[in-house]
Amino acid sequence: MKPSQTNLVYQPSRVVSQSNAARLSVLALALGVLLGGVWVATAQARPNTPSFNASTDTATAETTTKSPQAGTQKSVKLNDAVVDAINIQASTPQPLPTGAPTRYDVTGEDMAGSGDEMDGGDVEVPNAQIGDINAPNSIPSASLPMDASVPDIGATGNVALGAIAPTTVAKFVKVVDTIRQQYVRSTSDEGIFADAIDGMLTGLDPYSEYLDAQAFDNLRLFTDGDVGSIGVTARFHPDDKMWVFDEVLPNSPAARVGILRNFYLHQINDIKLSDEQTQQDIDQLLSGIAGSQVRLVVSDKGRRKHTVTVQRSLVQQQPIAAQWIDGVAVVHIPVFQNTTGQQLMAALANLPQPFSALVIDIRNNPGGVLSAASDVASLFMQDKPVVQVHKQQQLQEQVMTHGQVQFADMPLVIVQNRYSASAAEVLASSLQENARATIFGETSYGKGSIQSIVPLGDNTAVKLTVAHYYSGQGKKIDGVGVKPDIALTSAETDWQTQVLDWLKQQKPTKVYRVQIPVAPQQF
């Protein structure tokens, strides 16, 4: 029996008008929140906000979600994404890539003596139904707010009970009119309102922001396996003692904001660059989730510095691949999407020989879909805590592993670095706290916040931090990270060798094989 779907997405219950008057009301509402006021609105009934199915990227209006076994229930689903987390409902398991298996038999076999021979005695592990891997355990939603509601903008003008002083609103309107009439270049109301909304959100924390139509589409596509790039290659030039853009792809996000080849790169977000950063540091800082933004300080070969904000665009992410090295399976998970659990099992099934241990490499993994981290953890642990969700400094829910464990006692290593973030940290912390894996590498990034997407009705949206997550045992992750059990300080190119040498010393006594059963022919 399949476990029911994890239901954790804060779905807004109202569609926000796309008119400029509505946008002004949104701005006023946000100002009220920032000023600590309380906005009361008598919202008229409106259609439910479309929820987006990550498998089709189409909008379907719904207020309830059906779990596979539990019937119909109202729901919320936490889909976290990394340095920029997202919340988009995936109501059905995601399809595997073409040709990928749908069912696996996992068998463990005792190793005879000190060699790799097997004694022929199979230790059966229950079959892994891949559909189950992507279906997290059901979580009671009674204690969760059912949505991150936005008042009906059409009605907010009727009952503004002093939430914002009239002089504050008048000042904002005056600034807008001044820009319209006196700014040196022509402007559009749409652009002014978009910038104002973005300014309010980015002032809250590094992850809250306004998403225009392209960013919103990119962020939805991320759950299906896409990451973002600005289309540049930057290298450190010792002669100039500067990081320089050696390549800027035509019509790339960087090119569209005016960055040219041979421009100097002085700063990425709040990080000032020097010769102390590595190439990997720069590549990681420039890349991220599709639709997210990166702020750069650049100059034309030492001329006046200026700041540009670049929105990362889609780059297809390579699927998960596994290597067989001296009897050990080594898997690199670049990012967590809806199908990560399935892709991991498919990669292991394609290994040429049985393996006695598993290394999961999450270096440079920016995070992704939170439930995918739970899916992977569930392959190795039965009924164990994975992550706690806190809102307004109070525990809301604790997510547990789900389904039938596939590798209960197989030796397991997680390799992480300082750029392993968000859902990657959830996986590492859960396996570490339950003594199910040994963590190698560096202290991870320390990103432990959850963002909810609030559509504004015109294919734009607001991304707002709504919760923080802690480890399954309640340890803080945000700003702290996950410390490794065994710290590695040498060059990262040597890490894999050190991990494999350590595993050999553990002398595993069993080998594992993931096989694809042959379906009976139909006549």
Coordinates of N, CA and C in Angstrom, one line a residue, residues 42-250:
T42 N -12.5 42.9 3.9 CA -13.7 42.1 3.7 C -13.6 41.6 2.3
A43 N -13.0 40.4 2.2 CA -12.8 39.9 0.8 C -14.0 39.2 0.3
Q44 N -14.3 39.6 -1.0 CA -15.4 39.0 -1.6 C -15.0 37.6 -2.2
A45 N -15.9 36.7 -2.4 CA -15.6 35.4 -2.9 C -15.0 35.5 -4.3
R46 N -13.9 34.8 -4.5 CA -13.2 34.8 -5.8 C -12.8 33.4 -6.1
P47 N -12.5 33.1 -7.4 CA -12.0 31.8 -7.7 C -10.8 31.4 -6.9
N48 N -10.6 30.2 -6.7 CA -9.4 29.7 -6.0 C -8.1 30.0 -6.8
T49 N -7.0 30.2 -6.2 CA -5.8 30.4 -6.9 C -5.4 29.2 -7.6
P50 N -5.0 29.2 -8.9 CA -4.5 28.0 -9.6 C -3.3 27.4 -8.9
S51 N -3.3 26.1 -8.7 CA -2.1 25.5 -8.2 C -1.4 24.8 -9.4
F52 N -0.1 24.8 -9.4 CA 0.6 24.4 -10.5 C 1.2 23.0 -10.3
N53 N 0.9 22.1 -11.2 CA 1.4 20.7 -11.1 C 2.8 20.7 -11.8
A54 N 3.8 20.3 -11.0 CA 5.2 20.4 -11.5 C 5.4 19.5 -12.7
S55 N 4.6 18.5 -12.9 CA 4.9 17.6 -14.0 C 4.4 18.1 -15.3
T56 N 3.4 19.0 -15.3 CA 2.9 19.6 -16.5 C 3.0 21.1 -16.7
D57 N 3.3 21.7 -15.6 CA 3.4 23.2 -15.6 C 2.1 23.8 -16.1
T58 N 0.9 23.2 -15.8 CA -0.3 23.8 -16.1 C -1.1 24.1 -14.9
A59 N -2.0 25.1 -15.0 CA -2.7 25.6 -13.8 C -4.0 24.9 -13.7
T60 N -4.3 24.4 -12.5 CA -5.6 23.8 -12.2 C -6.1 24.3 -10.9
A61 N -7.4 24.8 -10.9 CA -7.9 25.4 -9.7 C -8.3 24.2 -8.8
E62 N -7.9 24.3 -7.5 CA -8.3 23.3 -6.6 C -8.0 23.8 -5.2
T63 N -8.8 23.3 -4.2 CA -8.7 23.6 -2.8 C -8.3 22.4 -2.0
T64 N -8.4 21.2 -2.6 CA -8.1 20.0 -1.8 C -7.1 19.2 -2.6
T65 N -6.4 18.3 -1.9 CA -5.5 17.4 -2.6 C -5.8 16.0 -2.1
K66 N -5.9 15.1 -3.0 CA -6.2 13.7 -2.7 C -4.9 12.9 -2.5
S67 N -4.7 12.3 -1.3 CA -3.6 11.4 -1.1 C -4.0 10.1 -1.7
P68 N -3.0 9.3 -2.0 CA -3.3 8.0 -2.7 C -4.2 7.1 -1.9
Q69 N -4.1 7.1 -0.5 CA -5.0 6.2 0.3 C -5.9 6.9 1.2
A70 N -5.5 8.1 1.6 CA -6.2 8.8 2.7 C -7.4 9.5 2.3
G71 N -7.8 9.5 1.0 CA -9.0 10.2 0.6 C -8.7 11.7 0.3
T72 N -9.7 12.5 0.4 CA -9.5 13.9 0.1 C -9.3 14.7 1.4
Q73 N -8.3 15.6 1.3 CA -8.1 16.4 2.5 C -7.5 17.7 2.1
K74 N -7.7 18.8 2.9 CA -7.0 20.0 2.6 C -5.5 19.9 2.9
S75 N -4.7 20.6 2.2 CA -3.3 20.3 2.4 C -2.4 21.5 2.2
V76 N -1.2 21.3 2.7 CA -0.1 22.2 2.5 C 1.1 21.4 2.2
K77 N 2.0 21.9 1.2 CA 3.2 21.1 0.9 C 4.4 22.0 0.9
L78 N 5.4 21.6 1.7 CA 6.6 22.4 1.7 C 7.6 22.0 0.7
N79 N 7.8 22.7 -0.4 CA 8.8 22.4 -1.4 C 9.9 23.4 -1.2
D80 N 11.0 23.0 -0.6 CA 12.0 24.0 -0.3 C 13.1 24.0 -1.4
A81 N 13.5 25.1 -1.8 CA 14.6 25.2 -2.7 C 15.7 26.1 -2.2
V82 N 16.8 25.8 -2.2 CA 18.1 26.2 -1.8 C 18.5 27.6 -1.5
V83 N 19.4 28.0 -2.1 CA 19.7 29.3 -1.6 C 18.4 30.0 -1.9
D84 N 17.5 29.5 -2.7 CA 16.2 30.1 -2.9 C 15.2 29.0 -2.9
A85 N 14.4 28.9 -1.8 CA 13.5 27.8 -1.8 C 12.2 28.1 -2.5
I86 N 11.5 27.1 -2.9 CA 10.2 27.4 -3.6 C 9.1 26.5 -3.0
N87 N 7.9 26.8 -3.4 CA 6.7 26.1 -2.9 C 5.8 25.9 -4.1
I88 N 5.8 24.8 -4.8 CA 4.9 24.6 -5.9 C 4.4 23.2 -5.7
Q89 N 3.1 23.0 -5.8 CA 2.5 21.7 -5.5 C 2.8 20.7 -6.6
A90 N 3.3 19.5 -6.2 CA 3.4 18.4 -7.1 C 2.5 17.3 -6.6
S91 N 1.3 17.3 -7.2 CA 0.2 16.4 -6.7 C 0.4 15.0 -7.1
T92 N 1.2 14.7 -8.1 CA 1.4 13.3 -8.6 C 2.9 13.0 -8.7
P93 N 3.3 11.7 -8.5 CA 4.7 11.4 -8.7 C 5.2 11.8 -10.1
Q94 N 6.4 12.2 -10.1 CA 7.0 12.7 -11.4 C 7.4 11.5 -12.2
P95 N 7.2 11.6 -13.6 CA 7.7 10.5 -14.4 C 9.2 10.4 -14.5
L96 N 9.7 9.2 -14.7 CA 11.1 9.0 -14.8 C 11.5 9.3 -16.3
P97 N 12.8 9.6 -16.5 CA 13.3 9.8 -17.9 C 12.9 8.6 -18.7
T98 N 12.9 8.8 -20.0 CA 12.5 7.8 -21.0 C 13.4 6.6 -20.8
G99 N 12.8 5.4 -20.7 CA 13.5 4.2 -20.5 C 13.9 3.8 -19.1
A100 N 13.5 4.7 -18.1 CA 13.9 4.4 -16.7 C 12.9 3.4 -16.2
P101 N 13.4 2.6 -15.3 CA 12.5 1.5 -14.7 C 11.5 2.1 -13.8
T102 N 10.4 1.3 -13.6 CA 9.4 1.7 -12.6 C 9.3 0.8 -11.4
R103 N 10.1 -0.2 -11.3 CA 10.1 -1.1 -10.1 C 11.5 -1.7 -10.0
Y104 N 11.9 -1.9 -8.8 CA 13.2 -2.5 -8.5 C 13.2 -3.5 -7.5
D105 N 14.0 -4.6 -7.6 CA 14.2 -5.6 -6.6 C 15.6 -5.3 -6.0
V106 N 15.6 -5.1 -4.7 CA 16.9 -4.9 -4.0 C 17.3 -6.1 -3.2
T107 N 18.4 -6.7 -3.5 CA 18.8 -7.9 -2.8 C 20.2 -7.6 -2.1
G108 N 20.4 -8.1 -0.9 CA 21.7 -8.0 -0.3 C 22.2 -9.4 -0.1
E109 N 23.5 -9.6 -0.4 CA 24.1 -11.0 -0.3 C 25.3 -10.9 0.6
D110 N 25.4 -11.9 1.5 CA 26.6 -12.0 2.3 C 27.9 -12.2 1.5
M111 N 28.9 -11.6 2.0 CA 30.2 -11.8 1.3 C 31.0 -12.9 2.0
A112 N 31.5 -13.9 1.3 CA 32.3 -15.0 1.9 C 33.7 -14.6 2.1
G113 N 34.3 -14.9 3.3 CA 35.7 -14.6 3.5 C 36.0 -13.2 3.4
S114 N 37.3 -13.0 2.9 CA 37.8 -11.6 2.8 C 37.7 -11.2 1.3
G115 N 37.2 -12.1 0.4 CA 37.2 -11.7 -1.0 C 35.8 -11.2 -1.4
D116 N 35.6 -11.0 -2.7 CA 34.3 -10.5 -3.2 C 33.3 -11.6 -3.5
E117 N 33.7 -12.9 -3.3 CA 32.8 -14.0 -3.7 C 31.5 -13.9 -2.8
M118 N 30.4 -14.4 -3.4 CA 29.2 -14.5 -2.6 C 28.8 -16.0 -2.4
D119 N 28.2 -16.2 -1.2 CA 28.0 -17.6 -0.9 C 26.6 -18.1 -1.4
G120 N 26.0 -17.3 -2.2 CA 24.7 -17.7 -2.8 C 23.5 -17.6 -1.9
G121 N 23.7 -17.2 -0.7 CA 22.5 -17.0 0.2 C 22.0 -15.6 0.1
D122 N 20.8 -15.4 -0.5 CA 20.3 -14.1 -0.6 C 19.6 -13.6 0.6
V123 N 19.8 -12.4 1.0 CA 19.1 -11.7 2.0 C 18.1 -10.8 1.4
E124 N 16.8 -11.1 1.4 CA 15.8 -10.3 0.6 C 15.5 -9.0 1.3
V125 N 15.4 -8.0 0.5 CA 14.9 -6.7 1.0 C 13.6 -6.5 0.2
P126 N 12.5 -6.1 0.8 CA 11.2 -5.9 0.1 C 11.4 -5.1 -1.1
N127 N 10.6 -5.4 -2.2 CA 10.7 -4.7 -3.4 C 10.5 -3.2 -3.3
A128 N 11.2 -2.4 -4.0 CA 11.1 -1.0 -3.9 C 10.2 -0.5 -5.0
Q129 N 9.0 -0.1 -4.6 CA 8.1 0.5 -5.6 C 8.4 1.9 -5.8
I130 N 8.9 2.3 -7.0 CA 9.4 3.6 -7.2 C 8.3 4.7 -7.0
G131 N 7.1 4.3 -7.2 CA 6.0 5.3 -7.0 C 6.0 5.6 -5.5
D132 N 6.3 4.7 -4.6 CA 6.3 4.9 -3.2 C 7.4 5.9 -2.8
I133 N 8.5 5.8 -3.5 CA 9.7 6.6 -3.1 C 9.3 8.1 -3.1
N134 N 8.5 8.4 -4.1 CA 8.2 9.8 -4.3 C 6.9 10.3 -3.5
A135 N 6.4 9.4 -2.6 CA 5.2 9.7 -1.9 C 5.5 9.8 -0.4
P136 N 5.8 11.0 0.1 CA 6.1 11.1 1.5 C 4.9 10.7 2.4
N137 N 5.3 10.6 3.7 CA 4.2 10.2 4.7 C 3.2 11.3 4.9
S138 N 2.0 10.9 5.2 CA 1.0 11.9 5.5 C 1.2 12.6 6.8
I139 N 1.1 13.9 6.7 CA 1.3 14.8 7.9 C 0.0 15.5 8.2
P140 N -0.5 15.4 9.5 CA -1.7 16.1 9.8 C -1.6 17.6 9.6
S141 N -2.6 18.1 8.9 CA -2.5 19.5 8.6 C -3.4 20.4 9.4
A142 N -4.0 19.9 10.5 CA -4.9 20.6 11.3 C -4.2 21.8 12.0
S143 N -2.9 21.6 12.4 CA -2.2 22.7 13.1 C -1.5 23.6 12.1
L144 N -1.6 23.3 10.8 CA -0.9 24.2 9.9 C -1.9 25.2 9.3
P145 N -1.5 26.5 9.1 CA -2.4 27.4 8.4 C -2.7 26.9 7.0
M146 N -3.9 26.9 6.5 CA -4.2 26.3 5.3 C -3.7 27.1 4.1
D147 N -3.4 28.3 4.2 CA -2.8 29.1 3.1 C -2.1 30.3 3.6
A148 N -1.4 30.9 2.7 CA -0.8 32.2 2.9 C -1.6 33.2 2.2
S149 N -2.8 33.5 2.8 CA -3.8 34.2 2.0 C -3.4 35.7 1.9
V150 N -3.8 36.2 0.7 CA -3.8 37.6 0.4 C -5.2 38.1 0.3
P151 N -5.5 39.2 1.0 CA -6.9 39.7 1.0 C -7.3 40.0 -0.4
D152 N -8.6 39.9 -0.7 CA -9.1 40.3 -2.0 C -8.8 41.8 -2.2
I153 N -7.9 42.0 -3.2 CA -7.5 43.4 -3.4 C -8.6 44.3 -3.8
G154 N -9.6 43.7 -4.5 CA -10.7 44.6 -4.9 C -11.5 45.1 -3.7
A155 N -11.4 44.6 -2.5 CA -12.1 45.0 -1.4 C -11.3 45.7 -0.3
T156 N -10.0 45.7 -0.5 CA -9.2 46.3 0.6 C -9.5 47.8 0.8
G157 N -9.9 48.5 -0.2 CA -10.1 49.9 0.0 C -11.3 50.2 0.9
N158 N -12.1 49.2 1.1 CA -13.3 49.4 1.9 C -13.1 49.5 3.4
V159 N -12.1 48.7 3.9 CA -11.9 48.6 5.3 C -10.4 48.7 5.7
A160 N -9.8 49.8 5.5 CA -8.5 50.0 5.9 C -8.5 50.8 7.2
L161 N -8.4 50.0 8.3 CA -8.7 50.5 9.7 C -7.4 51.1 10.2
G162 N -6.8 52.1 9.6 CA -5.7 52.8 10.2 C -4.4 51.9 10.2
A163 N -4.4 50.9 9.3 CA -3.1 50.1 9.3 C -2.0 50.9 8.8
I164 N -2.2 51.8 7.9 CA -1.2 52.6 7.3 C -1.6 54.1 7.4
A165 N -0.8 54.9 7.9 CA -1.1 56.3 8.0 C -1.4 56.9 6.6
P166 N -2.4 57.7 6.4 CA -2.7 58.3 5.1 C -1.5 59.1 4.6
T167 N -0.7 59.7 5.4 CA 0.4 60.4 5.0 C 1.5 59.5 4.3
T168 N 1.6 58.3 4.9 CA 2.5 57.3 4.3 C 2.1 56.9 2.9
V169 N 0.8 56.6 2.7 CA 0.3 56.3 1.4 C 0.5 57.4 0.4
A170 N 0.2 58.6 0.9 CA 0.3 59.8 0.1 C 1.7 60.1 -0.4
K171 N 2.7 59.8 0.5 CA 4.1 60.0 0.2 C 4.5 59.0 -0.9
F172 N 4.0 57.8 -0.8 CA 4.3 56.8 -1.9 C 3.8 57.2 -3.2
V173 N 2.5 57.6 -3.2 CA 1.9 58.0 -4.5 C 2.6 59.3 -5.0
K174 N 3.0 60.2 -4.2 CA 3.7 61.4 -4.7 C 5.0 61.0 -5.3
V175 N 5.7 60.0 -4.7 CA 7.0 59.5 -5.4 C 6.7 58.9 -6.7
V176 N 5.7 58.1 -6.9 CA 5.3 57.5 -8.1 C 5.1 58.6 -9.2
D177 N 4.3 59.6 -8.8 CA 3.9 60.7 -9.7 C 5.2 61.5 -10.1
T178 N 6.1 61.7 -9.1 CA 7.3 62.5 -9.4 C 8.1 61.7 -10.4
I179 N 8.3 60.4 -10.3 CA 9.0 59.6 -11.2 C 8.4 59.7 -12.6
R180 N 7.1 59.6 -12.7 CA 6.4 59.7 -14.0 C 6.7 61.0 -14.7
Q181 N 6.6 62.1 -14.0 CA 6.7 63.4 -14.6 C 8.1 63.9 -14.8
Q182 N 9.1 63.5 -13.9 CA 10.4 64.2 -13.9 C 11.6 63.3 -14.2
Y183 N 11.4 62.0 -14.2 CA 12.6 61.1 -14.3 C 13.2 61.3 -15.7
V184 N 14.5 61.2 -15.8 CA 15.2 61.5 -17.1 C 14.8 60.7 -18.3
R185 N 14.4 59.4 -18.0 CA 14.0 58.5 -19.1 C 12.5 58.2 -18.9
S186 N 11.9 57.8 -19.9 CA 10.5 57.4 -19.8 C 10.4 56.1 -19.0
T187 N 9.3 55.9 -18.2 CA 9.1 54.8 -17.4 C 7.7 54.3 -17.6
S188 N 7.5 53.0 -17.2 CA 6.1 52.5 -17.2 C 5.6 52.3 -15.8
D189 N 4.3 52.4 -15.6 CA 3.8 52.1 -14.3 C 4.1 50.7 -13.8
E190 N 4.0 49.8 -14.8 CA 4.3 48.4 -14.5 C 5.7 48.2 -13.9
G191 N 6.7 48.9 -14.5 CA 8.0 48.8 -14.0 C 8.2 49.4 -12.7
I192 N 7.6 50.5 -12.4 CA 7.7 51.2 -11.1 C 7.1 50.4 -10.0
F193 N 5.9 49.8 -10.3 CA 5.3 49.0 -9.2 C 6.1 47.7 -9.0
A194 N 6.6 47.1 -10.1 CA 7.5 45.9 -9.9 C 8.7 46.2 -9.0
D195 N 9.4 47.3 -9.3 CA 10.6 47.6 -8.6 C 10.2 47.9 -7.1
A196 N 9.1 48.6 -6.9 CA 8.7 48.9 -5.5 C 8.4 47.7 -4.7
I197 N 7.7 46.7 -5.3 CA 7.3 45.5 -4.6 C 8.6 44.7 -4.3
D198 N 9.5 44.6 -5.3 CA 10.8 43.9 -5.1 C 11.6 44.6 -4.0
G199 N 11.6 45.9 -4.0 CA 12.4 46.6 -2.9 C 11.9 46.3 -1.5
M200 N 10.5 46.2 -1.4 CA 10.0 45.8 -0.1 C 10.4 44.4 0.4
L201 N 10.3 43.5 -0.6 CA 10.6 42.1 -0.3 C 12.1 41.8 0.0
T202 N 12.9 42.4 -0.9 CA 14.3 42.1 -0.7 C 14.9 42.8 0.6
G203 N 14.1 43.7 1.1 CA 14.5 44.3 2.4 C 14.2 43.4 3.6
L204 N 13.4 42.4 3.4 CA 13.0 41.5 4.5 C 14.1 40.5 4.8
D205 N 14.6 39.8 3.8 CA 15.7 38.8 4.0 C 16.2 38.5 2.6
P206 N 17.3 37.8 2.5 CA 18.0 37.5 1.2 C 17.1 36.7 0.3
Y207 N 16.1 36.0 0.7 CA 15.4 35.1 -0.1 C 14.0 35.5 -0.6
S208 N 13.4 36.5 0.1 CA 12.1 37.0 -0.4 C 12.3 38.0 -1.5
E209 N 11.5 37.8 -2.5 CA 11.6 38.7 -3.7 C 10.4 38.7 -4.6
Y210 N 10.3 39.6 -5.5 CA 9.2 39.7 -6.5 C 9.6 38.9 -7.7
L211 N 8.8 38.0 -8.3 CA 9.1 37.2 -9.4 C 8.3 37.7 -10.6
D212 N 8.9 38.2 -11.6 CA 8.2 38.6 -12.9 C 7.8 37.3 -13.6
A213 N 7.2 37.4 -14.8 CA 6.7 36.3 -15.5 C 7.8 35.2 -15.8
Q214 N 8.9 35.7 -16.3 CA 10.0 34.8 -16.6 C 10.5 34.1 -15.4
A215 N 10.8 34.8 -14.3 CA 11.3 34.2 -13.1 C 10.3 33.2 -12.5
F216 N 9.0 33.5 -12.6 CA 8.0 32.6 -12.1 C 8.0 31.3 -12.9
D217 N 8.1 31.4 -14.2 CA 8.1 30.2 -15.0 C 9.4 29.4 -14.7
N218 N 10.5 30.1 -14.6 CA 11.8 29.4 -14.4 C 11.7 28.7 -13.0
L219 N 11.1 29.3 -12.0 CA 11.1 28.7 -10.7 C 10.2 27.5 -10.7
R220 N 9.1 27.5 -11.4 CA 8.2 26.3 -11.6 C 9.0 25.2 -12.2
L221 N 9.7 25.5 -13.3 CA 10.5 24.5 -14.0 C 11.6 23.9 -13.2
F222 N 12.1 24.6 -12.2 CA 13.2 24.1 -11.4 C 12.8 22.7 -10.8
T223 N 11.6 22.5 -10.3 CA 11.2 21.3 -9.7 C 11.4 20.1 -10.6
D224 N 11.4 20.3 -11.9 CA 11.5 19.2 -12.9 C 13.0 19.0 -13.3
G225 N 13.9 19.8 -12.7 CA 15.3 19.4 -13.0 C 16.2 20.5 -13.6
D226 N 15.7 21.8 -13.5 CA 16.5 22.8 -14.2 C 17.1 23.7 -13.2
V227 N 18.4 24.1 -13.5 CA 19.1 25.1 -12.6 C 19.4 26.3 -13.5
G228 N 19.9 27.3 -12.8 CA 20.1 28.6 -13.5 C 21.5 29.0 -13.7
S229 N 21.8 29.8 -14.8 CA 23.1 30.4 -15.1 C 22.9 31.8 -15.6
I230 N 23.9 32.6 -15.5 CA 23.8 34.0 -16.1 C 24.6 34.0 -17.5
G231 N 25.2 32.9 -17.8 CA 25.8 32.8 -19.1 C 27.2 33.4 -19.2
V232 N 28.0 33.3 -18.2 CA 29.4 33.8 -18.2 C 30.4 32.8 -17.7
T233 N 31.7 33.1 -18.1 CA 32.8 32.4 -17.5 C 33.7 33.5 -16.9
A234 N 34.0 33.4 -15.7 CA 34.9 34.4 -15.0 C 36.2 33.7 -14.5
R235 N 37.3 34.3 -14.8 CA 38.6 33.7 -14.3 C 39.4 34.8 -13.6
F236 N 40.3 34.3 -12.7 CA 41.2 35.3 -12.1 C 42.4 35.5 -12.9
H237 N 42.7 36.8 -13.2 CA 43.9 37.2 -14.0 C 45.0 37.8 -13.1
P238 N 46.0 37.0 -12.9 CA 47.1 37.4 -11.9 C 47.7 38.8 -12.3
D239 N 47.8 39.1 -13.6 CA 48.5 40.3 -14.0 C 47.6 41.5 -13.5
D240 N 46.3 41.4 -13.7 CA 45.4 42.5 -13.3 C 45.0 42.4 -11.8
K241 N 45.3 41.2 -11.2 CA 44.8 40.9 -9.8 C 43.3 41.1 -9.7
M242 N 42.6 40.7 -10.7 CA 41.2 40.9 -10.8 C 40.5 39.6 -11.4
W243 N 39.2 39.4 -11.0 CA 38.4 38.4 -11.6 C 37.8 39.1 -12.9
V244 N 37.9 38.4 -14.0 CA 37.6 39.0 -15.3 C 36.6 38.1 -16.0
F245 N 35.6 38.7 -16.7 CA 34.7 37.9 -17.5 C 35.4 37.5 -18.8
D246 N 35.8 36.2 -18.9 CA 36.5 35.8 -20.1 C 35.5 35.4 -21.2
E247 N 34.3 35.1 -20.8 CA 33.3 34.8 -21.8 C 31.9 35.3 -21.4
V248 N 31.2 35.9 -22.3 CA 29.8 36.3 -22.0 C 29.0 35.8 -23.2
L249 N 28.1 34.9 -23.0 CA 27.3 34.3 -24.1 C 26.4 35.3 -24.7
P250 N 26.2 35.3 -26.0 CA 25.3 36.2 -26.7 C 23.9 36.0 -26.1

